[in-house]
Amino acid sequence: MSHDPNKARDLQSSSAVPHELAFPLLTEEMMSRIRQYGTEEHIPAKTQIFRAGQREVNMFVIVKGTVKLYALDENNKRALVATQHAREFTGELDLITARHTLANGFTEKDCVLIRVRRDELRRLFNSEGDLANLIVRAAIWRRIALIEEDVSGVVLLGDVKDAYTIQLQRFLTRNSYPHRLVKAAGRLGIEGGCNSCGRLDSCVPAIVFPDGRILHRPTIAELADELGLMEVLDEDTIYDIIVVGAGPAGLATAVYAASEGLSVLVIEYAAPGGQAGTSSKIENYLGFPTGVSGHGLAMKAQLQAQKFGARIVVSRSVISIRRQGLFHRLVLSDGQVVRSRTVVIATGATYSKLDIQNYDRFEHQGIHYAATGMEGKLCSRQECIVVGGGNSAGQAALYLSAFAKHLHLVIRRESMAVSMSRYLVDRIESSTRITVHTHTEIEQLEGSATLECVRWINRKTGIRQALCVGSMFVMIGAKPNSGWLHDTVALDDKGFVLTGTAGAFEGSRYATTVPGIYAVGDVRSGSVKRVASAVGEGSAVVADIHRYLAEFCEGSLSRTS
Ligand SMILES: Cc1cc2nc3c(=O)[nH]c(=O)nc-3n(C[C@H](O)[C@H](O)[C@H](O)COP(=O)(O)OP(=O)(O)OC[C@H]3O[C@@H](n4cnc5c(N)ncnc54)[C@H](O)[C@@H]3O)c2cc1C
């Protein structure tokens, strides 16, 4: 994302969002309902009512007067974000997420405002469905406008082709944090440099905050802390459910559990959405005939869970879990401890990668792990490669060959028949659009910003070949993210979590071998590796958890949210 100084910076003049959805006018009837959740205050002109960086900021509804919202730009100058008048309300995504707010709010004239505090806002969300939808929709559109218009947020100083920069940018993007990527510090007029080497350009990537602070080569955890994506957790709070992983399965658990009144904490290492969040278009999810962006789906699911009261913290992984009497004690990667009555393991799987040089550099820059219509378009009229000898590779090869100029299926073994269903083998063998390369291994990847050339070797003949391709699909299986479970729950021989085994609590399909610990989605042994099935399992497990809590924890149940 490069900064265009000619772009509109005031959200209300943005053409990127529908104004009536981002800045809706409340009716008098809505105003009178909101009054039940807030207190009316007379606030003099030029008073700051909230500041950027504040957490859990109140929502203000304007009865009389004008409120101006400012962000700080990279030169520490105030930039007008929006001017709001009577019957409008302040706030954006942070109203729902409880994260740092991005703007400063000032009354311009003497104002009459209804202050709705956070606990009352939560009550309003639960009781006033139409108002909740209106506020949540506006919050989403306002954040989209902030991102689109380059208003507020941070500057990421780095090189678009540098993997570290890409990692930070991916983290910001997947967490919907407004930012822009700038290549050279000089262009920003930033003076001074890194504490250790005194230079700025050599210590990139760096994050430049609106107040001028610079974070050099931060870890994801450091960045998340600075941005307020992480919060200090309280060891004394006992949650009804701690969900580990915020992919489709974990988010579905959070939505259903929180909407049914259970207290829920979700801990996510990278960004809500999991693998699905990395898919630019999911074409086969029910109800979206034209597909749905994985990132969009994840962002909405996250807000939905938070609207119902679930807490979601990002940037720390859970590294261990231990049963302690009726409770479970989970340790996070930064040493924090959290406790709950039940745990839902929804840590998914990571697609296996090829162990070759440059691989990470081309991930999502030519290397893909799915074969949907979207990827089909990527290889339209081009040669492309599928690597793998299993059913998913076979299905992908057949599917993609309909788009590609020609498809090369690369397998290490002597024949597809060893690991692929007969019907797929037959279809592939009879296709003139697919060439199968057996005994073959990928050796080298080349390209500048994106993948341009793949070199492979036939181990039987020793013959090396190179092919100019922009897309390579790696379908060599997935490894469950279960290493952190150590010996807590039983795993199958591939490391997937065993559930529903003999003796599992009340025959629950999702119960692991430890009472009160459940597993859903891709990490579960025998699960169907699909977004819809992960969502289905995440919602279904909540019914089992209700039964468990009723039987074992009734006396100790207390609401924490
Ligand atoms: C590029 C791509 C495209 C896809 N396209 C489709 C498609 O079109 N249709 C379809 O049906 N399926 C598709 N899939 C498969 C689908 O995305 C997965 O089946 C689904 O995401 C599984 O959901 P999950 O919640 O079980 O796990 P995941 O999505 O894997 O989510 C697990 C989450 O847990 C987090 N995590 C892992 N370990 C820890 C830990 N110790 N502590 C805290 N957090 C942790 C991870 O960061 C991750 O966010 C695609 C997959 C990929 C990779």
XYZ file of C-alpha atoms and ligand atoms in Angstrom, residues 174 243-252 266-285 292 313 316-320 332-333 345-351 364 368-375 481-485 520-524 527-535 537, ligand 1:
129
model
C -4.933 -9.855 8.642
C -10.817 -21.597 22.839
C -7.304 -22.119 21.499
C -7.107 -20.936 17.880
C -9.351 -18.467 16.060
C -9.803 -20.203 12.733
C -13.333 -20.959 11.514
C -13.770 -23.713 14.135
C -12.611 -21.575 17.072
C -14.572 -18.515 15.986
C -17.734 -20.576 15.529
C -10.144 -17.012 22.551
C -6.362 -17.127 22.238
C -4.961 -16.831 18.748
C -1.351 -16.867 17.737
C -1.448 -15.092 14.370
C -4.742 -13.561 13.271
C -8.418 -14.497 13.387
C -9.439 -16.583 10.384
C -6.762 -19.270 10.470
C -6.089 -20.938 7.149
C -9.388 -19.672 5.783
C -8.249 -16.118 6.504
C -5.399 -16.637 4.052
C -7.756 -17.517 1.224
C -8.698 -14.535 -0.899
C -11.906 -16.222 -1.955
C -13.725 -19.190 -0.512
C -16.001 -20.330 -3.273
C -17.778 -23.262 -1.682
C -19.018 -21.799 1.609
C -16.512 -14.777 0.108
C -6.516 -11.930 22.209
C 0.402 -15.289 21.816
C 0.201 -19.041 21.448
C -0.810 -21.487 24.117
C 2.226 -23.601 24.974
C 0.821 -25.933 27.602
C 0.807 -18.669 26.997
C 4.048 -18.122 25.132
C -8.683 -27.060 20.954
C -9.189 -25.480 17.533
C -5.588 -25.034 16.452
C -6.107 -26.423 12.956
C -3.366 -27.624 10.725
C -0.511 -26.167 8.810
C -0.109 -27.349 5.261
C 1.409 -16.896 -1.492
C -0.598 -22.029 -3.110
C -2.318 -24.641 -0.984
C -5.836 -24.625 -2.368
C -7.366 -25.188 -5.753
C -10.561 -23.211 -5.993
C -11.943 -21.112 -8.843
C -9.756 -18.269 -7.648
C -6.553 -20.253 -8.064
C -0.885 -27.873 15.184
C -0.812 -30.192 18.183
C 2.846 -30.085 19.266
C 1.941 -27.846 22.219
C -0.375 -30.502 23.673
C -12.848 -29.300 16.707
C -11.910 -28.530 13.108
C -8.819 -29.538 11.177
C -6.812 -30.503 14.272
C -9.311 -33.238 15.126
C -12.233 -34.226 10.519
C -13.175 -33.079 7.030
C -10.741 -30.322 6.137
C -13.240 -27.677 5.054
C -14.367 -24.270 6.319
C -17.998 -25.372 6.587
C -17.214 -28.502 8.566
C -14.898 -26.571 10.909
C -17.715 -24.069 11.528
C -17.988 -28.661 14.576
C -5.122 -21.163 1.107
C -6.257 -22.031 1.609
C -7.456 -21.996 0.948
C -8.506 -22.784 1.399
N -9.673 -22.748 0.695
C -10.710 -23.458 1.143
C -11.958 -23.378 0.459
O -12.099 -22.693 -0.552
N -13.001 -24.080 0.973
C -12.892 -24.863 2.096
O -13.892 -25.427 2.525
N -11.712 -24.970 2.747
C -10.623 -24.298 2.289
N -9.424 -24.396 2.944
C -9.344 -25.246 4.156
C -9.935 -24.484 5.374
O -9.399 -23.185 5.410
C -9.640 -25.217 6.669
O -10.236 -26.479 6.601
C -10.212 -24.451 7.881
O -9.634 -23.167 7.970
C -9.947 -25.219 9.174
O -10.395 -24.412 10.240
P -9.853 -24.621 11.739
O -10.475 -23.539 12.537
O -10.047 -26.008 12.138
O -8.274 -24.403 11.659
P -7.373 -23.245 11.083
O -8.067 -22.491 10.026
O -6.093 -23.904 10.742
O -7.173 -22.246 12.317
C -6.392 -22.618 13.412
C -5.920 -21.360 14.131
O -5.262 -21.730 15.328
C -4.111 -20.902 15.535
N -3.174 -21.635 16.378
C -2.474 -22.750 16.077
N -1.777 -23.165 17.149
C -2.038 -22.292 18.152
C -1.621 -22.194 19.520
N -0.819 -23.110 20.085
N -2.071 -21.148 20.254
C -2.911 -20.219 19.723
N -3.348 -20.274 18.433
C -2.922 -21.308 17.663
C -3.591 -20.665 14.123
O -2.805 -19.465 14.070
C -4.901 -20.548 13.341
O -5.336 -19.212 13.244
C -8.344 -23.625 2.523
C -7.125 -23.654 3.195
C -6.088 -22.868 2.747
C -4.758 -22.915 3.458
